[in-house]
Amino acid sequence: WERSDMTKTDLALLKKINSFYSLSGNEEELVKFLQKKLAAISTTTIDGAGNLICKKGKKANDLAIFAHVDKVGFMISKIKPAIQVVGLSPEVEGTIKNGVKYQMIGLGASGGVYEAKMKKAKGKLVLKTDDHEMARVGDFVGYSQVWREGKKWIKSPGLDDSLGVVVAIKLFEALQSATLVLSVQEEMGYL
């Protein structure tokens, strides 16, 4: 992504948003952060599904802006003999079959975060961790939030979703009246 038109403030917000562990179904911390940020310029509510709805101005219902705050994740389907996951796209499966290893992050049974590498082993896609006892069937894992930045570019997993949120917020801030909906669980295609 080219970053030539981004201010330092925009970049800081993008980096902060992108740093959250906000896999589909696990967006609460990011939604609370965004609610606090947007409460200064709008009325905010979190609906029963966890979506953040912000309204400002007398004609807030005339224009709505939507972006989603969740990132792609995978569900652990088996622990032993190795952690196995479901929900991978054919593209990711293809790159793993060709030897690419992905750095992953997950939430362990104790609530702690663990790191792993996803790879192909014995015909199945598996996660390799130092302590797989931290993981549980049903836990979600996603790509590690590795942030790489050059003078003209940024690379990071989930950057597309984070950029969309920053753009939506910037547009919302510039408008007199509008509704901003930051939705959750958009990346739930694996269920």
PDB file of N, CA and C in Angstrom, residues 101-163:
ATOM      1  N   LYS A 101       5.246 -20.763   5.089  1.00  0.00           N
ATOM      2  CA  LYS A 101       4.823 -20.908   6.487  1.00  0.00           C
ATOM      3  C   LYS A 101       4.304 -19.554   6.956  1.00  0.00           C
ATOM      4  N   TYR A 102       3.189 -19.566   7.658  1.00  0.00           N
ATOM      5  CA  TYR A 102       2.595 -18.334   8.163  1.00  0.00           C
ATOM      6  C   TYR A 102       2.795 -18.234   9.664  1.00  0.00           C
ATOM      7  N   GLN A 103       3.203 -17.059  10.130  1.00  0.00           N
ATOM      8  CA  GLN A 103       3.290 -16.803  11.552  1.00  0.00           C
ATOM      9  C   GLN A 103       1.882 -16.489  12.035  1.00  0.00           C
ATOM     10  N   MET A 104       1.431 -17.194  13.059  1.00  0.00           N
ATOM     11  CA  MET A 104       0.060 -17.062  13.546  1.00  0.00           C
ATOM     12  C   MET A 104       0.058 -16.626  15.012  1.00  0.00           C
ATOM     13  N   ILE A 105      -1.111 -16.181  15.467  1.00  0.00           N
ATOM     14  CA  ILE A 105      -1.300 -15.824  16.861  1.00  0.00           C
ATOM     15  C   ILE A 105      -2.680 -16.319  17.278  1.00  0.00           C
ATOM     16  N   GLY A 106      -2.798 -16.762  18.509  1.00  0.00           N
ATOM     17  CA  GLY A 106      -4.077 -17.257  18.998  1.00  0.00           C
ATOM     18  C   GLY A 106      -4.272 -16.915  20.455  1.00  0.00           C
ATOM     19  N   LEU A 107      -5.441 -17.204  20.953  1.00  0.00           N
ATOM     20  CA  LEU A 107      -5.771 -16.972  22.347  1.00  0.00           C
ATOM     21  C   LEU A 107      -5.865 -18.320  23.034  1.00  0.00           C
ATOM     22  N   GLY A 108      -5.013 -18.557  24.032  1.00  0.00           N
ATOM     23  CA  GLY A 108      -4.955 -19.846  24.707  1.00  0.00           C
ATOM     24  C   GLY A 108      -6.045 -20.036  25.740  1.00  0.00           C
ATOM     25  N   ALA A 109      -6.131 -21.257  26.249  1.00  0.00           N
ATOM     26  CA  ALA A 109      -7.162 -21.615  27.230  1.00  0.00           C
ATOM     27  C   ALA A 109      -7.088 -20.736  28.473  1.00  0.00           C
ATOM     28  N   SER A 110      -5.882 -20.325  28.850  1.00  0.00           N
ATOM     29  CA  SER A 110      -5.723 -19.493  30.041  1.00  0.00           C
ATOM     30  C   SER A 110      -5.962 -18.019  29.750  1.00  0.00           C
ATOM     31  N   GLY A 111      -6.287 -17.706  28.499  1.00  0.00           N
ATOM     32  CA  GLY A 111      -6.488 -16.319  28.104  1.00  0.00           C
ATOM     33  C   GLY A 111      -5.228 -15.678  27.548  1.00  0.00           C
ATOM     34  N   GLY A 112      -4.098 -16.375  27.655  1.00  0.00           N
ATOM     35  CA  GLY A 112      -2.847 -15.850  27.137  1.00  0.00           C
ATOM     36  C   GLY A 112      -2.748 -15.987  25.626  1.00  0.00           C
ATOM     37  N   VAL A 113      -1.922 -15.164  25.042  1.00  0.00           N
ATOM     38  CA  VAL A 113      -1.702 -15.203  23.605  1.00  0.00           C
ATOM     39  C   VAL A 113      -0.539 -16.146  23.322  1.00  0.00           C
ATOM     40  N   TYR A 114      -0.677 -16.973  22.311  1.00  0.00           N
ATOM     41  CA  TYR A 114       0.426 -17.842  21.914  1.00  0.00           C
ATOM     42  C   TYR A 114       0.727 -17.634  20.440  1.00  0.00           C
ATOM     43  N   GLU A 115       1.957 -17.937  20.064  1.00  0.00           N
ATOM     44  CA  GLU A 115       2.388 -17.806  18.669  1.00  0.00           C
ATOM     45  C   GLU A 115       2.588 -19.195  18.092  1.00  0.00           C
ATOM     46  N   ALA A 116       2.408 -19.305  16.796  1.00  0.00           N
ATOM     47  CA  ALA A 116       2.547 -20.586  16.118  1.00  0.00           C
ATOM     48  C   ALA A 116       2.907 -20.349  14.663  1.00  0.00           C
ATOM     49  N   LYS A 117       3.323 -21.408  13.988  1.00  0.00           N
ATOM     50  CA  LYS A 117       3.542 -21.365  12.542  1.00  0.00           C
ATOM     51  C   LYS A 117       2.575 -22.347  11.904  1.00  0.00           C
ATOM     52  N   MET A 118       1.885 -21.903  10.852  1.00  0.00           N
ATOM     53  CA  MET A 118       0.990 -22.786  10.124  1.00  0.00           C
ATOM     54  C   MET A 118       1.756 -23.354   8.940  1.00  0.00           C
ATOM     55  N   LYS A 119       1.657 -24.673   8.750  1.00  0.00           N
ATOM     56  CA  LYS A 119       2.365 -25.320   7.649  1.00  0.00           C
ATOM     57  C   LYS A 119       1.615 -26.570   7.220  1.00  0.00           C
ATOM     58  N   LYS A 120       2.081 -27.183   6.178  1.00  0.00           N
ATOM     59  CA  LYS A 120       1.514 -28.431   5.671  1.00  0.00           C
ATOM     60  C   LYS A 120       2.324 -29.575   6.277  1.00  0.00           C
ATOM     61  N   ALA A 121       1.632 -30.576   6.848  1.00  0.00           N
ATOM     62  CA  ALA A 121       2.303 -31.753   7.412  1.00  0.00           C
ATOM     63  C   ALA A 121       1.416 -32.974   7.202  1.00  0.00           C
ATOM     64  N   LYS A 122       1.964 -33.983   6.579  1.00  0.00           N
ATOM     65  CA  LYS A 122       1.248 -35.239   6.329  1.00  0.00           C
ATOM     66  C   LYS A 122      -0.096 -35.005   5.657  1.00  0.00           C
ATOM     67  N   GLY A 123      -0.115 -34.102   4.700  1.00  0.00           N
ATOM     68  CA  GLY A 123      -1.323 -33.851   3.932  1.00  0.00           C
ATOM     69  C   GLY A 123      -2.349 -32.970   4.604  1.00  0.00           C
ATOM     70  N   LYS A 124      -2.067 -32.502   5.832  1.00  0.00           N
ATOM     71  CA  LYS A 124      -3.016 -31.650   6.553  1.00  0.00           C
ATOM     72  C   LYS A 124      -2.360 -30.332   6.917  1.00  0.00           C
ATOM     73  N   LEU A 125      -3.171 -29.309   7.066  1.00  0.00           N
ATOM     74  CA  LEU A 125      -2.684 -28.009   7.511  1.00  0.00           C
ATOM     75  C   LEU A 125      -2.650 -28.010   9.026  1.00  0.00           C
ATOM     76  N   VAL A 126      -1.503 -27.687   9.611  1.00  0.00           N
ATOM     77  CA  VAL A 126      -1.355 -27.747  11.060  1.00  0.00           C
ATOM     78  C   VAL A 126      -0.674 -26.489  11.584  1.00  0.00           C
ATOM     79  N   LEU A 127      -0.872 -26.231  12.866  1.00  0.00           N
ATOM     80  CA  LEU A 127      -0.147 -25.181  13.567  1.00  0.00           C
ATOM     81  C   LEU A 127       0.910 -25.840  14.425  1.00  0.00           C
ATOM     82  N   LYS A 128       2.100 -25.320  14.383  1.00  0.00           N
ATOM     83  CA  LYS A 128       3.183 -25.830  15.215  1.00  0.00           C
ATOM     84  C   LYS A 128       3.449 -24.806  16.302  1.00  0.00           C
ATOM     85  N   THR A 129       3.264 -25.216  17.558  1.00  0.00           N
ATOM     86  CA  THR A 129       3.532 -24.328  18.690  1.00  0.00           C
ATOM     87  C   THR A 129       4.505 -25.007  19.635  1.00  0.00           C
ATOM     88  N   ASP A 130       5.121 -24.227  20.506  1.00  0.00           N
ATOM     89  CA  ASP A 130       5.991 -24.807  21.527  1.00  0.00           C
ATOM     90  C   ASP A 130       5.172 -25.536  22.583  1.00  0.00           C
ATOM     91  N   ASP A 131       3.982 -25.033  22.874  1.00  0.00           N
ATOM     92  CA  ASP A 131       3.141 -25.632  23.909  1.00  0.00           C
ATOM     93  C   ASP A 131       1.699 -25.676  23.406  1.00  0.00           C
ATOM     94  N   HIS A 132       1.340 -26.750  22.688  1.00  0.00           N
ATOM     95  CA  HIS A 132      -0.002 -26.817  22.123  1.00  0.00           C
ATOM     96  C   HIS A 132      -1.076 -27.025  23.186  1.00  0.00           C
ATOM     97  N   GLU A 133      -0.685 -27.259  24.427  1.00  0.00           N
ATOM     98  CA  GLU A 133      -1.676 -27.402  25.497  1.00  0.00           C
ATOM     99  C   GLU A 133      -2.371 -26.077  25.786  1.00  0.00           C
ATOM    100  N   MET A 134      -1.778 -24.973  25.330  1.00  0.00           N
ATOM    101  CA  MET A 134      -2.409 -23.666  25.533  1.00  0.00           C
ATOM    102  C   MET A 134      -3.648 -23.525  24.662  1.00  0.00           C
ATOM    103  N   ALA A 135      -3.682 -24.218  23.551  1.00  0.00           N
ATOM    104  CA  ALA A 135      -4.777 -24.078  22.600  1.00  0.00           C
ATOM    105  C   ALA A 135      -5.906 -25.046  22.917  1.00  0.00           C
ATOM    106  N   ARG A 136      -7.137 -24.653  22.554  1.00  0.00           N
ATOM    107  CA  ARG A 136      -8.316 -25.502  22.746  1.00  0.00           C
ATOM    108  C   ARG A 136      -9.059 -25.628  21.427  1.00  0.00           C
ATOM    109  N   VAL A 137      -9.742 -26.743  21.243  1.00  0.00           N
ATOM    110  CA  VAL A 137     -10.622 -26.879  20.089  1.00  0.00           C
ATOM    111  C   VAL A 137     -11.676 -25.781  20.193  1.00  0.00           C
ATOM    112  N   GLY A 138     -11.911 -25.076  19.097  1.00  0.00           N
ATOM    113  CA  GLY A 138     -12.855 -23.965  19.085  1.00  0.00           C
ATOM    114  C   GLY A 138     -12.188 -22.606  19.234  1.00  0.00           C
ATOM    115  N   ASP A 139     -10.919 -22.572  19.686  1.00  0.00           N
ATOM    116  CA  ASP A 139     -10.188 -21.307  19.755  1.00  0.00           C
ATOM    117  C   ASP A 139      -9.980 -20.763  18.347  1.00  0.00           C
ATOM    118  N   PHE A 140      -9.806 -19.473  18.258  1.00  0.00           N
ATOM    119  CA  PHE A 140      -9.531 -18.832  16.979  1.00  0.00           C
ATOM    120  C   PHE A 140      -8.067 -18.424  16.918  1.00  0.00           C
ATOM    121  N   VAL A 141      -7.503 -18.549  15.742  1.00  0.00           N
ATOM    122  CA  VAL A 141      -6.150 -18.073  15.487  1.00  0.00           C
ATOM    123  C   VAL A 141      -6.182 -17.222  14.226  1.00  0.00           C
ATOM    124  N   GLY A 142      -5.248 -16.315  14.143  1.00  0.00           N
ATOM    125  CA  GLY A 142      -5.143 -15.459  12.964  1.00  0.00           C
ATOM    126  C   GLY A 142      -3.692 -15.146  12.687  1.00  0.00           C
ATOM    127  N   TYR A 143      -3.468 -14.373  11.655  1.00  0.00           N
ATOM    128  CA  TYR A 143      -2.107 -14.016  11.288  1.00  0.00           C
ATOM    129  C   TYR A 143      -1.516 -13.066  12.328  1.00  0.00           C
ATOM    130  N   SER A 144      -0.243 -13.280  12.683  1.00  0.00           N
ATOM    131  CA  SER A 144       0.444 -12.369  13.607  1.00  0.00           C
ATOM    132  C   SER A 144       0.456 -10.974  13.010  1.00  0.00           C
ATOM    133  N   GLN A 145       0.332  -9.989  13.868  1.00  0.00           N
ATOM    134  CA  GLN A 145       0.270  -8.606  13.411  1.00  0.00           C
ATOM    135  C   GLN A 145       1.678  -8.051  13.211  1.00  0.00           C
ATOM    136  N   VAL A 146       2.383  -8.617  12.280  1.00  0.00           N
ATOM    137  CA  VAL A 146       3.724  -8.146  11.940  1.00  0.00           C
ATOM    138  C   VAL A 146       3.571  -6.866  11.115  1.00  0.00           C
ATOM    139  N   TRP A 147       4.135  -5.775  11.598  1.00  0.00           N
ATOM    140  CA  TRP A 147       4.034  -4.471  10.934  1.00  0.00           C
ATOM    141  C   TRP A 147       5.376  -4.179  10.267  1.00  0.00           C
ATOM    142  N   ARG A 148       5.363  -4.061   8.949  1.00  0.00           N
ATOM    143  CA  ARG A 148       6.565  -3.715   8.191  1.00  0.00           C
ATOM    144  C   ARG A 148       6.291  -2.408   7.467  1.00  0.00           C
ATOM    145  N   GLU A 149       7.233  -1.481   7.605  1.00  0.00           N
ATOM    146  CA  GLU A 149       7.001  -0.141   7.089  1.00  0.00           C
ATOM    147  C   GLU A 149       8.252   0.377   6.385  1.00  0.00           C
ATOM    148  N   GLY A 150       8.066   0.918   5.187  1.00  0.00           N
ATOM    149  CA  GLY A 150       9.128   1.589   4.450  1.00  0.00           C
ATOM    150  C   GLY A 150       8.759   3.042   4.272  1.00  0.00           C
ATOM    151  N   LYS A 151       9.571   3.774   3.542  1.00  0.00           N
ATOM    152  CA  LYS A 151       9.284   5.196   3.324  1.00  0.00           C
ATOM    153  C   LYS A 151       8.000   5.416   2.548  1.00  0.00           C
ATOM    154  N   LYS A 152       7.675   4.481   1.634  1.00  0.00           N
ATOM    155  CA  LYS A 152       6.493   4.654   0.789  1.00  0.00           C
ATOM    156  C   LYS A 152       5.475   3.535   0.921  1.00  0.00           C
ATOM    157  N   TRP A 153       5.671   2.601   1.818  1.00  0.00           N
ATOM    158  CA  TRP A 153       4.770   1.453   1.881  1.00  0.00           C
ATOM    159  C   TRP A 153       4.627   0.926   3.308  1.00  0.00           C
ATOM    160  N   ILE A 154       3.554   0.164   3.493  1.00  0.00           N
ATOM    161  CA  ILE A 154       3.277  -0.543   4.746  1.00  0.00           C
ATOM    162  C   ILE A 154       2.753  -1.917   4.368  1.00  0.00           C
ATOM    163  N   LYS A 155       3.182  -2.935   5.102  1.00  0.00           N
ATOM    164  CA  LYS A 155       2.662  -4.292   4.918  1.00  0.00           C
ATOM    165  C   LYS A 155       2.322  -4.859   6.287  1.00  0.00           C
ATOM    166  N   SER A 156       1.135  -5.436   6.386  1.00  0.00           N
ATOM    167  CA  SER A 156       0.722  -6.073   7.635  1.00  0.00           C
ATOM    168  C   SER A 156      -0.551  -6.864   7.392  1.00  0.00           C
ATOM    169  N   PRO A 157      -0.692  -8.038   8.017  1.00  0.00           N
ATOM    170  CA  PRO A 157      -1.960  -8.769   7.902  1.00  0.00           C
ATOM    171  C   PRO A 157      -3.110  -7.929   8.461  1.00  0.00           C
ATOM    172  N   GLY A 158      -4.240  -7.982   7.804  1.00  0.00           N
ATOM    173  CA  GLY A 158      -5.414  -7.248   8.261  1.00  0.00           C
ATOM    174  C   GLY A 158      -5.396  -5.774   7.902  1.00  0.00           C
ATOM    175  N   LEU A 159      -4.408  -5.356   7.141  1.00  0.00           N
ATOM    176  CA  LEU A 159      -4.275  -3.946   6.809  1.00  0.00           C
ATOM    177  C   LEU A 159      -5.461  -3.433   5.992  1.00  0.00           C
ATOM    178  N   ASP A 160      -6.018  -4.295   5.135  1.00  0.00           N
ATOM    179  CA  ASP A 160      -7.161  -3.861   4.322  1.00  0.00           C
ATOM    180  C   ASP A 160      -8.331  -3.454   5.197  1.00  0.00           C
ATOM    181  N   ASP A 161      -8.630  -4.260   6.219  1.00  0.00           N
ATOM    182  CA  ASP A 161      -9.742  -3.937   7.109  1.00  0.00           C
ATOM    183  C   ASP A 161      -9.432  -2.696   7.944  1.00  0.00           C
ATOM    184  N   SER A 162      -8.204  -2.612   8.449  1.00  0.00           N
ATOM    185  CA  SER A 162      -7.808  -1.463   9.264  1.00  0.00           C
ATOM    186  C   SER A 162      -7.828  -0.173   8.455  1.00  0.00           C
ATOM    187  N   LEU A 163      -7.362  -0.229   7.220  1.00  0.00           N
ATOM    188  CA  LEU A 163      -7.398   0.951   6.347  1.00  0.00           C
ATOM    189  C   LEU A 163      -8.837   1.391   6.085  1.00  0.00           C
TER     190      LEU A 163
END
